[in-house]
Amino acid sequence: DTVNNPPPVLIQFAGGDDVDTICAGNSSTITAFGGTSYVWSTGQTTNPITVNPVSNSSYFVTATDASGCTGTDTFRVVVISASINSSCSGGNVLLTASNGTSYLWSTGATTQSISVSPASVTDYYVTVTNSCGQLKDTISVSPPANAIVSNDTTIEYGTTIQLSASGGVNYLWSTGEISSNITVTPLENATYMVTITDASGCSDTAIINITIDDSRHAISVPSIFSPNKDGINDIIKVHG
């Protein structure tokens, strides 16, 4: 005999669509059809469920019918909110708002994007007008990347020294190391370069020059000697 596997449960959602668009701060009620019991990715087993996402989210549901057959489907909730993205532009930080038809920044600007270069950590906010009304978002911006590094220095031959950099969130040294501090033991005059990158993607580069003082290891050779057995400069001696 041939055994036919029953088809999976076909899940449908109220409204005939598997997506709901809401304004930030609002909730969405999701109702599924097709089964007699439901388990949602939120852990809830009721139907419908009400969710309050702060950003675009997906919710999975598994439905079981009276015969024990199951099916799975996904419902998406799109949240309309004000948002600010930051990027680096010509050494300044470019702030770009989205999801609006008009914009008003705390600087007074009314463009979608503004370029800022604060001298210290500064909060910028934007009021976005769209179908949901007026929504606000805030972003904290640090001064554009400025590499601060150890001073150039002179060390004795064979000395190990720590080089430090600050001003960013990511670091890349000419040695290939990616920490803010590195330890080096140069055996000759050397230049070390570090590139820092800040949270906005802006970068800056600085160099540290290390000079080797090998005077203690210098070799001294007399320019003349007189091997005449008078006890003066009879033997040439190399010092170092």
Tab-separated table of C-alpha atoms in Angstrom:
chain	number	residue	atom	x	y	z
A	1	ASP	CA	0.000	0.000	0.000
A	2	THR	CA	1.105	3.545	-0.715
A	3	VAL	CA	1.165	5.954	2.207
A	4	ASN	CA	0.579	9.559	1.242
A	5	ASN	CA	2.011	12.189	3.544
A	6	PRO	CA	-0.578	14.844	4.305
A	7	PRO	CA	0.236	18.345	3.074
A	8	PRO	CA	1.564	20.839	5.641
A	9	VAL	CA	-0.830	23.231	7.266
A	10	LEU	CA	-1.333	26.325	5.118
A	11	ILE	CA	-1.131	29.378	7.341
A	12	GLN	CA	-2.796	32.649	6.431
A	13	PHE	CA	-2.794	35.921	8.285
A	14	ALA	CA	-5.593	38.370	8.963
A	15	GLY	CA	-5.799	40.986	6.253
A	16	GLY	CA	-4.441	38.588	3.671
A	17	ASP	CA	-0.878	39.916	3.931
A	18	ASP	CA	2.192	38.754	5.840
A	19	VAL	CA	3.483	42.234	6.662
A	20	ASP	CA	2.253	45.118	8.798
A	21	THR	CA	3.654	48.650	8.831
A	22	ILE	CA	3.408	50.619	12.061
A	23	CYS	CA	4.674	53.901	13.430
A	24	ALA	CA	7.395	53.823	16.067
A	25	GLY	CA	5.905	53.335	19.508
A	26	ASN	CA	2.794	51.559	18.233
A	27	SER	CA	1.923	47.873	18.446
A	28	SER	CA	0.920	45.291	15.870
A	29	THR	CA	-1.633	42.512	16.358
A	30	ILE	CA	-0.905	39.350	14.371
A	31	THR	CA	-3.663	36.794	13.755
A	32	ALA	CA	-2.974	33.464	12.067
A	33	PHE	CA	-5.446	31.031	10.490
A	34	GLY	CA	-5.135	27.418	9.411
A	35	GLY	CA	-4.522	25.516	12.625
A	36	THR	CA	-6.107	24.688	15.935
A	37	SER	CA	-3.025	25.556	18.021
A	38	TYR	CA	-0.112	27.893	17.486
A	39	VAL	CA	3.415	28.412	18.786
A	40	TRP	CA	5.114	31.737	18.034
A	41	SER	CA	8.816	32.592	17.981
A	42	THR	CA	8.100	34.862	20.954
A	43	GLY	CA	7.196	31.756	22.970
A	44	GLN	CA	3.502	32.669	23.056
A	45	THR	CA	0.875	30.045	22.300
A	46	THR	CA	-2.110	32.376	22.024
A	47	ASN	CA	-3.655	33.578	18.803
A	48	PRO	CA	-3.620	36.442	18.018
A	49	ILE	CA	-0.484	37.975	19.585
A	50	THR	CA	0.388	41.643	20.054
A	51	VAL	CA	3.970	42.802	19.586
A	52	ASN	CA	5.745	46.129	20.147
A	53	PRO	CA	8.950	46.062	18.083
A	54	VAL	CA	11.281	49.077	18.096
A	55	SER	CA	12.753	48.132	14.715
A	56	ASN	CA	11.821	45.969	11.740
A	57	SER	CA	11.156	42.443	13.056
A	58	SER	CA	10.042	39.014	11.865
A	59	TYR	CA	7.815	36.629	13.816
A	60	PHE	CA	7.595	32.905	13.089
A	61	VAL	CA	4.550	30.786	13.845
A	62	THR	CA	4.044	27.025	13.770
A	63	ALA	CA	0.419	25.905	13.417
A	64	THR	CA	-0.920	22.447	14.165
A	65	ASP	CA	-4.291	21.267	12.846
A	66	ALA	CA	-6.754	18.716	14.264
A	67	SER	CA	-4.935	15.866	12.483
A	68	GLY	CA	-1.597	16.773	14.024
A	69	CYS	CA	-0.185	18.184	10.795
A	70	THR	CA	1.992	21.280	11.127
A	71	GLY	CA	3.048	24.231	9.023
A	72	THR	CA	5.288	27.254	9.540
A	73	ASP	CA	5.106	30.793	8.221
A	74	THR	CA	6.603	34.222	8.910
A	75	PHE	CA	5.012	37.593	9.564
A	76	ARG	CA	7.006	40.821	9.268
A	77	VAL	CA	6.441	44.089	11.076
A	78	VAL	CA	7.992	47.203	9.511
A	79	VAL	CA	8.542	50.089	11.917
A	80	ILE	CA	8.562	53.637	10.554
A	81	SER	CA	10.949	55.635	12.725
A	82	ALA	CA	13.425	58.468	12.528
A	83	SER	CA	16.981	57.240	12.175
A	84	ILE	CA	20.408	58.819	11.751
A	85	ASN	CA	23.381	57.199	10.061
A	86	SER	CA	26.920	58.566	10.323
A	87	SER	CA	29.773	58.313	7.858
A	88	CYS	CA	33.063	60.042	7.144
A	89	SER	CA	33.174	62.774	4.519
A	90	GLY	CA	36.263	64.826	3.834
A	91	GLY	CA	37.478	64.586	7.411
A	92	ASN	CA	34.102	65.605	8.829
A	93	VAL	CA	31.249	63.427	10.050
A	94	LEU	CA	28.267	63.256	7.708
A	95	LEU	CA	24.928	62.690	9.451
A	96	THR	CA	22.052	61.477	7.290
A	97	ALA	CA	18.457	61.119	8.486
A	98	SER	CA	15.927	58.831	6.828
A	99	ASN	CA	12.230	57.958	6.599
A	100	GLY	CA	11.010	61.530	6.290
A	101	THR	CA	9.546	64.028	3.889
A	102	SER	CA	11.109	66.934	5.782
A	103	TYR	CA	13.852	67.285	8.370
A	104	LEU	CA	14.815	69.742	11.108
A	105	TRP	CA	18.170	69.350	12.862
A	106	SER	CA	19.217	70.752	16.209
A	107	THR	CA	21.685	72.894	14.244
A	108	GLY	CA	18.766	74.569	12.457
A	109	ALA	CA	19.516	72.844	9.149
A	110	THR	CA	16.565	71.479	7.175
A	111	THR	CA	18.469	69.232	4.768
A	112	GLN	CA	18.418	65.454	4.977
A	113	SER	CA	22.175	65.365	5.641
A	114	ILE	CA	24.475	67.666	7.590
A	115	SER	CA	28.255	67.732	7.959
A	116	VAL	CA	29.620	68.297	11.466
A	117	SER	CA	33.043	68.512	13.085
A	118	PRO	CA	32.546	68.939	16.825
A	119	ALA	CA	35.470	69.882	19.066
A	120	SER	CA	34.114	67.593	21.783
A	121	VAL	CA	31.487	64.866	22.064
A	122	THR	CA	28.197	66.471	20.965
A	123	ASP	CA	24.630	65.223	20.672
A	124	TYR	CA	22.729	66.029	17.477
A	125	TYR	CA	19.036	65.366	17.064
A	126	VAL	CA	16.686	65.524	14.112
A	127	THR	CA	12.926	65.869	13.867
A	128	VAL	CA	11.576	63.873	10.935
A	129	THR	CA	8.133	64.543	9.489
A	130	ASN	CA	6.387	61.661	7.723
A	131	SER	CA	3.074	59.840	7.581
A	132	CYS	CA	3.411	59.041	11.286
A	133	GLY	CA	3.717	62.717	12.215
A	134	GLN	CA	6.895	64.033	13.787
A	135	LEU	CA	9.521	61.569	15.025
A	136	LYS	CA	12.856	62.310	16.653
A	137	ASP	CA	16.215	60.592	16.828
A	138	THR	CA	19.496	61.544	18.501
A	139	ILE	CA	23.098	60.617	17.812
A	140	SER	CA	26.232	61.334	19.824
A	141	VAL	CA	29.185	62.392	17.666
A	142	SER	CA	32.833	62.458	18.728
A	143	PRO	CA	35.389	64.785	17.118
A	144	PRO	CA	36.690	63.481	13.781
A	145	ALA	CA	39.546	61.006	14.025
A	146	ASN	CA	42.763	62.517	15.343
A	147	ALA	CA	45.633	60.138	15.958
A	148	ILE	CA	47.471	60.885	19.207
A	149	VAL	CA	50.704	58.907	19.504
A	150	SER	CA	53.850	58.585	21.594
A	151	ASN	CA	56.555	61.182	21.018
A	152	ASP	CA	59.591	60.508	18.851
A	153	THR	CA	62.325	59.194	21.105
A	154	THR	CA	65.901	57.950	21.304
A	155	ILE	CA	66.694	54.634	22.974
A	156	GLU	CA	69.805	52.559	23.565
A	157	TYR	CA	70.544	49.631	21.296
A	158	GLY	CA	68.598	46.522	22.311
A	159	THR	CA	66.013	48.414	24.360
A	160	THR	CA	62.349	47.385	24.198
A	161	ILE	CA	59.845	50.257	24.127
A	162	GLN	CA	56.055	50.541	24.141
A	163	LEU	CA	54.390	52.718	21.495
A	164	SER	CA	50.901	54.038	22.183
A	165	ALA	CA	48.104	55.489	20.053
A	166	SER	CA	44.661	56.835	20.925
A	167	GLY	CA	41.787	58.733	19.343
A	168	GLY	CA	40.049	55.880	17.524
A	169	VAL	CA	38.214	52.624	17.984
A	170	ASN	CA	40.329	50.598	15.544
A	171	TYR	CA	44.086	50.664	15.038
A	172	LEU	CA	46.442	49.311	12.385
A	173	TRP	CA	50.221	49.621	12.796
A	174	SER	CA	52.806	49.258	10.079
A	175	THR	CA	53.903	46.127	11.957
A	176	GLY	CA	50.489	44.595	11.234
A	177	GLU	CA	49.359	44.763	14.864
A	178	ILE	CA	45.850	46.041	15.608
A	179	SER	CA	45.982	47.016	19.284
A	180	SER	CA	46.296	50.592	20.539
A	181	ASN	CA	49.638	49.814	22.204
A	182	ILE	CA	52.504	47.796	20.742
A	183	THR	CA	55.945	46.770	22.004
A	184	VAL	CA	58.979	46.967	19.705
A	185	THR	CA	62.725	46.320	19.937
A	186	PRO	CA	64.265	48.064	16.930
A	187	LEU	CA	67.926	47.293	16.197
A	188	GLU	CA	68.319	50.312	13.944
A	189	ASN	CA	66.614	53.660	13.443
A	190	ALA	CA	62.978	52.940	12.656
A	191	THR	CA	59.721	54.678	11.778
A	192	TYR	CA	56.403	53.203	12.907
A	193	MET	CA	53.109	54.289	11.349
A	194	VAL	CA	49.639	53.809	12.812
A	195	THR	CA	46.250	54.417	11.192
A	196	ILE	CA	43.301	54.931	13.514
A	197	THR	CA	39.630	54.738	12.566
A	198	ASP	CA	36.794	56.228	14.625
A	199	ALA	CA	33.190	55.117	15.056
A	200	SER	CA	32.084	57.137	12.007
A	201	GLY	CA	34.671	55.540	9.748
A	202	CYS	CA	36.943	58.592	9.665
A	203	SER	CA	40.650	57.778	9.789
A	204	ASP	CA	43.912	59.540	10.574
A	205	THR	CA	47.538	58.463	10.335
A	206	ALA	CA	50.554	59.354	12.481
A	207	ILE	CA	54.173	58.214	12.677
A	208	ILE	CA	56.650	57.681	15.499
A	209	ASN	CA	60.389	57.907	14.850
A	210	ILE	CA	62.719	55.826	17.019
A	211	THR	CA	66.430	56.663	16.965
A	212	ILE	CA	69.024	54.184	18.249
A	213	ASP	CA	71.813	55.623	20.419
A	214	ASP	CA	74.677	53.151	19.956
A	215	SER	CA	77.383	55.367	21.426
A	216	ARG	CA	77.934	52.899	24.273
A	217	HIS	CA	78.719	50.233	21.732
A	218	ALA	CA	81.017	52.317	19.551
A	219	ILE	CA	84.400	50.792	18.704
A	220	SER	CA	87.505	52.912	19.331
A	221	VAL	CA	90.668	52.096	17.404
A	222	PRO	CA	93.886	54.089	18.043
A	223	SER	CA	95.116	55.848	14.934
A	224	ILE	CA	98.798	55.160	15.655
A	225	PHE	CA	100.959	52.831	17.728
A	226	SER	CA	104.707	52.453	18.131
A	227	PRO	CA	105.868	48.876	18.697
A	228	ASN	CA	109.431	49.909	19.720
A	229	LYS	CA	109.354	48.210	23.107
A	230	ASP	CA	109.580	51.478	24.987
A	231	GLY	CA	106.414	50.650	26.880
A	232	ILE	CA	104.432	53.427	25.210
A	233	ASN	CA	101.858	52.519	22.578
A	234	ASP	CA	103.619	49.236	21.923
A	235	ILE	CA	100.314	47.315	21.629
A	236	ILE	CA	97.228	48.338	19.624
A	237	LYS	CA	94.026	47.886	21.616
A	238	VAL	CA	90.455	48.049	20.256
A	239	HIS	CA	87.894	49.356	22.742
A	240	GLY	CA	84.101	48.944	22.512
